[in-house]
Amino acid sequence: MNDRVTQATKNAAVFLLPPYESEAERRDALDGAVELMRQAIEHAVRAGRDDLAFKLLDLVHETERRDGR
């Protein structure tokens, strides 16, 4: 299997995971996701992809709004 097919399979498998049972676990997971997106913004900017960084920033803001922050 080539690398792209392997990665696509892993990406798809993530969507089969059940959500965490407790609200605290879900909140912690979402906080972690926001932190990773913020780190990705810096990497995208440093890579010269400010267009991608702005999309990530929009996603961070949307996530925080939906979560009531």
CSV table of N, CA and C in Angstrom, one decimal:
chain,number,residue,atom,x,y,z
A,1,MET,N,0.9,-1.2,0.0
A,1,MET,CA,0.0,0.0,0.0
A,1,MET,C,0.9,1.2,0.0
A,2,ASN,N,0.6,2.2,-0.8
A,2,ASN,CA,1.4,3.4,-0.9
A,2,ASN,C,1.1,4.3,0.3
A,3,ASP,N,2.0,5.3,0.5
A,3,ASP,CA,1.9,6.2,1.7
A,3,ASP,C,0.6,7.0,1.7
A,4,ARG,N,0.2,7.4,0.6
A,4,ARG,CA,-1.1,8.2,0.5
A,4,ARG,C,-2.3,7.4,0.9
A,5,VAL,N,-2.4,6.2,0.4
A,5,VAL,CA,-3.5,5.3,0.8
A,5,VAL,C,-3.5,5.0,2.3
A,6,THR,N,-2.3,4.8,2.8
A,6,THR,CA,-2.2,4.5,4.2
A,6,THR,C,-2.6,5.7,5.0
A,7,GLN,N,-2.2,6.9,4.7
A,7,GLN,CA,-2.6,8.1,5.4
A,7,GLN,C,-4.1,8.3,5.3
A,8,ALA,N,-4.6,8.1,4.1
A,8,ALA,CA,-6.1,8.3,3.9
A,8,ALA,C,-6.9,7.4,4.7
A,9,THR,N,-6.4,6.1,4.9
A,9,THR,CA,-7.1,5.2,5.7
A,9,THR,C,-7.1,5.6,7.2
A,10,LYS,N,-5.9,6.1,7.6
A,10,LYS,CA,-5.8,6.6,9.0
A,10,LYS,C,-6.7,7.8,9.2
A,11,ASN,N,-6.7,8.7,8.3
A,11,ASN,CA,-7.6,9.9,8.4
A,11,ASN,C,-9.1,9.5,8.5
A,12,ALA,N,-9.5,8.5,7.7
A,12,ALA,CA,-10.9,8.1,7.7
A,12,ALA,C,-11.2,7.4,9.0
A,13,ALA,N,-10.3,6.6,9.5
A,13,ALA,CA,-10.5,5.8,10.8
A,13,ALA,C,-10.8,6.8,12.0
A,14,VAL,N,-10.2,7.9,12.0
A,14,VAL,CA,-10.5,8.9,13.1
A,14,VAL,C,-11.9,9.2,13.2
A,15,PHE,N,-12.6,9.3,12.1
A,15,PHE,CA,-14.1,9.7,12.2
A,15,PHE,C,-14.9,8.5,12.7
A,16,LEU,N,-14.4,7.4,12.9
A,16,LEU,CA,-15.1,6.2,13.5
A,16,LEU,C,-15.0,6.2,15.0
A,17,LEU,N,-14.1,7.0,15.5
A,17,LEU,CA,-13.9,7.0,17.0
A,17,LEU,C,-15.2,7.6,17.7
A,18,PRO,N,-15.6,7.0,18.8
A,18,PRO,CA,-16.7,7.6,19.5
A,18,PRO,C,-16.3,8.8,20.3
A,19,PRO,N,-17.2,9.8,20.6
A,19,PRO,CA,-16.8,10.9,21.4
A,19,PRO,C,-16.5,10.5,22.8
A,20,TYR,N,-15.7,11.3,23.5
A,20,TYR,CA,-15.5,11.0,24.9
A,20,TYR,C,-16.8,11.0,25.7
A,21,GLU,N,-16.9,10.2,26.7
A,21,GLU,CA,-18.2,10.1,27.5
A,21,GLU,C,-18.5,11.3,28.3
A,22,SER,N,-17.5,11.8,29.0
A,22,SER,CA,-17.8,12.9,29.9
A,22,SER,C,-17.6,14.3,29.3
A,23,GLU,N,-18.3,15.3,29.8
A,23,GLU,CA,-18.2,16.6,29.3
A,23,GLU,C,-16.8,17.2,29.5
A,24,ALA,N,-16.2,16.8,30.6
A,24,ALA,CA,-14.8,17.3,31.0
A,24,ALA,C,-13.8,16.7,30.0
A,25,GLU,N,-14.0,15.5,29.6
A,25,GLU,CA,-13.0,14.9,28.6
A,25,GLU,C,-13.2,15.5,27.2
A,26,ARG,N,-14.4,15.8,26.9
A,26,ARG,CA,-14.7,16.4,25.6
A,26,ARG,C,-14.1,17.8,25.6
A,27,ARG,N,-14.3,18.6,26.7
A,27,ARG,CA,-13.7,19.9,26.7
A,27,ARG,C,-12.2,19.9,26.7
A,28,ASP,N,-11.6,19.0,27.4
A,28,ASP,CA,-10.1,18.9,27.4
A,28,ASP,C,-9.6,18.5,26.0
A,29,ALA,N,-10.3,17.7,25.3
A,29,ALA,CA,-10.0,17.3,23.9
A,29,ALA,C,-10.1,18.5,23.0
A,30,LEU,N,-11.2,19.3,23.2
A,30,LEU,CA,-11.3,20.5,22.3
A,30,LEU,C,-10.3,21.5,22.6
A,31,ASP,N,-9.9,21.7,23.9
A,31,ASP,CA,-8.9,22.6,24.3
A,31,ASP,C,-7.6,22.2,23.6
A,32,GLY,N,-7.3,20.9,23.6
A,32,GLY,CA,-6.1,20.4,23.0
A,32,GLY,C,-6.1,20.7,21.5
A,33,ALA,N,-7.2,20.5,20.9
A,33,ALA,CA,-7.4,20.7,19.4
A,33,ALA,C,-7.1,22.2,19.1
A,34,VAL,N,-7.7,23.1,19.9
A,34,VAL,CA,-7.4,24.5,19.7
A,34,VAL,C,-6.0,24.9,19.8
A,35,GLU,N,-5.3,24.3,20.8
A,35,GLU,CA,-3.9,24.6,21.0
A,35,GLU,C,-3.1,24.1,19.8
A,36,LEU,N,-3.4,22.9,19.3
A,36,LEU,CA,-2.7,22.4,18.1
A,36,LEU,C,-2.9,23.3,16.9
A,37,MET,N,-4.1,23.8,16.8
A,37,MET,CA,-4.4,24.7,15.6
A,37,MET,C,-3.6,25.9,15.8
A,38,ARG,N,-3.5,26.5,17.0
A,38,ARG,CA,-2.7,27.7,17.2
A,38,ARG,C,-1.2,27.4,16.8
A,39,GLN,N,-0.7,26.3,17.2
A,39,GLN,CA,0.7,25.9,16.8
A,39,GLN,C,0.8,25.8,15.3
A,40,ALA,N,-0.2,25.2,14.7
A,40,ALA,CA,-0.2,25.0,13.2
A,40,ALA,C,-0.2,26.4,12.5
A,41,ILE,N,-0.9,27.4,13.1
A,41,ILE,CA,-0.9,28.7,12.5
A,41,ILE,C,0.6,29.3,12.4
A,42,GLU,N,1.3,29.1,13.5
A,42,GLU,CA,2.7,29.6,13.4
A,42,GLU,C,3.5,28.9,12.4
A,43,HIS,N,3.4,27.5,12.3
A,43,HIS,CA,4.1,26.8,11.3
A,43,HIS,C,3.7,27.2,9.9
A,44,ALA,N,2.4,27.4,9.7
A,44,ALA,CA,1.9,27.8,8.3
A,44,ALA,C,2.5,29.2,8.0
A,45,VAL,N,2.5,30.1,8.9
A,45,VAL,CA,3.1,31.5,8.6
A,45,VAL,C,4.6,31.3,8.3
A,46,ARG,N,5.3,30.6,9.1
A,46,ARG,CA,6.7,30.4,8.9
A,46,ARG,C,7.0,29.7,7.5
A,47,ALA,N,6.1,28.9,7.1
A,47,ALA,CA,6.2,28.2,5.8
A,47,ALA,C,5.8,29.1,4.6
A,48,GLY,N,5.4,30.3,4.9
A,48,GLY,CA,5.0,31.2,3.9
A,48,GLY,C,3.5,31.0,3.4
A,49,ARG,N,2.7,30.3,4.2
A,49,ARG,CA,1.3,30.1,3.8
A,49,ARG,C,0.4,30.8,4.8
A,50,ASP,N,0.5,32.2,4.7
A,50,ASP,CA,-0.4,32.9,5.5
A,50,ASP,C,-1.9,32.7,5.2
A,51,ASP,N,-2.2,32.3,3.9
A,51,ASP,CA,-3.5,32.0,3.5
A,51,ASP,C,-4.1,30.8,4.4
A,52,LEU,N,-3.3,29.8,4.6
A,52,LEU,CA,-3.7,28.7,5.4
A,52,LEU,C,-3.8,29.1,6.8
A,53,ALA,N,-2.8,29.9,7.3
A,53,ALA,CA,-2.9,30.4,8.7
A,53,ALA,C,-4.1,31.1,9.0
A,54,PHE,N,-4.6,32.0,8.1
A,54,PHE,CA,-5.9,32.7,8.3
A,54,PHE,C,-7.1,31.7,8.4
A,55,LYS,N,-7.1,30.7,7.5
A,55,LYS,CA,-8.1,29.7,7.6
A,55,LYS,C,-8.1,29.0,9.0
A,56,LEU,N,-6.9,28.6,9.4
A,56,LEU,CA,-6.8,28.0,10.8
A,56,LEU,C,-7.3,29.0,11.9
A,57,LEU,N,-6.9,30.2,11.8
A,57,LEU,CA,-7.4,31.2,12.7
A,57,LEU,C,-8.9,31.3,12.8
A,58,ASP,N,-9.5,31.4,11.6
A,58,ASP,CA,-11.0,31.4,11.5
A,58,ASP,C,-11.6,30.2,12.2
A,59,LEU,N,-10.9,29.0,12.0
A,59,LEU,CA,-11.4,27.8,12.6
A,59,LEU,C,-11.3,27.8,14.1
A,60,VAL,N,-10.2,28.4,14.6
A,60,VAL,CA,-10.0,28.6,16.1
A,60,VAL,C,-11.1,29.5,16.6
A,61,HIS,N,-11.4,30.6,15.9
A,61,HIS,CA,-12.4,31.5,16.4
A,61,HIS,C,-13.8,30.9,16.4
A,62,GLU,N,-14.1,30.1,15.3
A,62,GLU,CA,-15.4,29.4,15.2
A,62,GLU,C,-15.5,28.4,16.4
A,63,THR,N,-14.5,27.7,16.6
A,63,THR,CA,-14.5,26.7,17.7
A,63,THR,C,-14.7,27.3,19.0
A,64,GLU,N,-14.1,28.4,19.3
A,64,GLU,CA,-14.2,29.1,20.6
A,64,GLU,C,-15.6,29.7,20.7
A,65,ARG,N,-16.2,30.3,19.6
A,65,ARG,CA,-17.5,30.8,19.7
A,65,ARG,C,-18.6,29.7,20.0
A,66,ARG,N,-18.4,28.6,19.3
A,66,ARG,CA,-19.4,27.5,19.5
A,66,ARG,C,-19.3,26.9,20.9
A,67,ASP,N,-18.1,27.0,21.5
A,67,ASP,CA,-17.9,26.5,22.8
A,67,ASP,C,-18.2,27.5,23.9
A,68,GLY,N,-18.6,28.7,23.5
A,68,GLY,CA,-19.0,29.7,24.4
A,68,GLY,C,-17.9,30.4,25.2
A,69,ARG,N,-16.8,30.5,24.5
A,69,ARG,CA,-15.6,31.2,25.1
A,69,ARG,C,-15.6,32.7,24.8
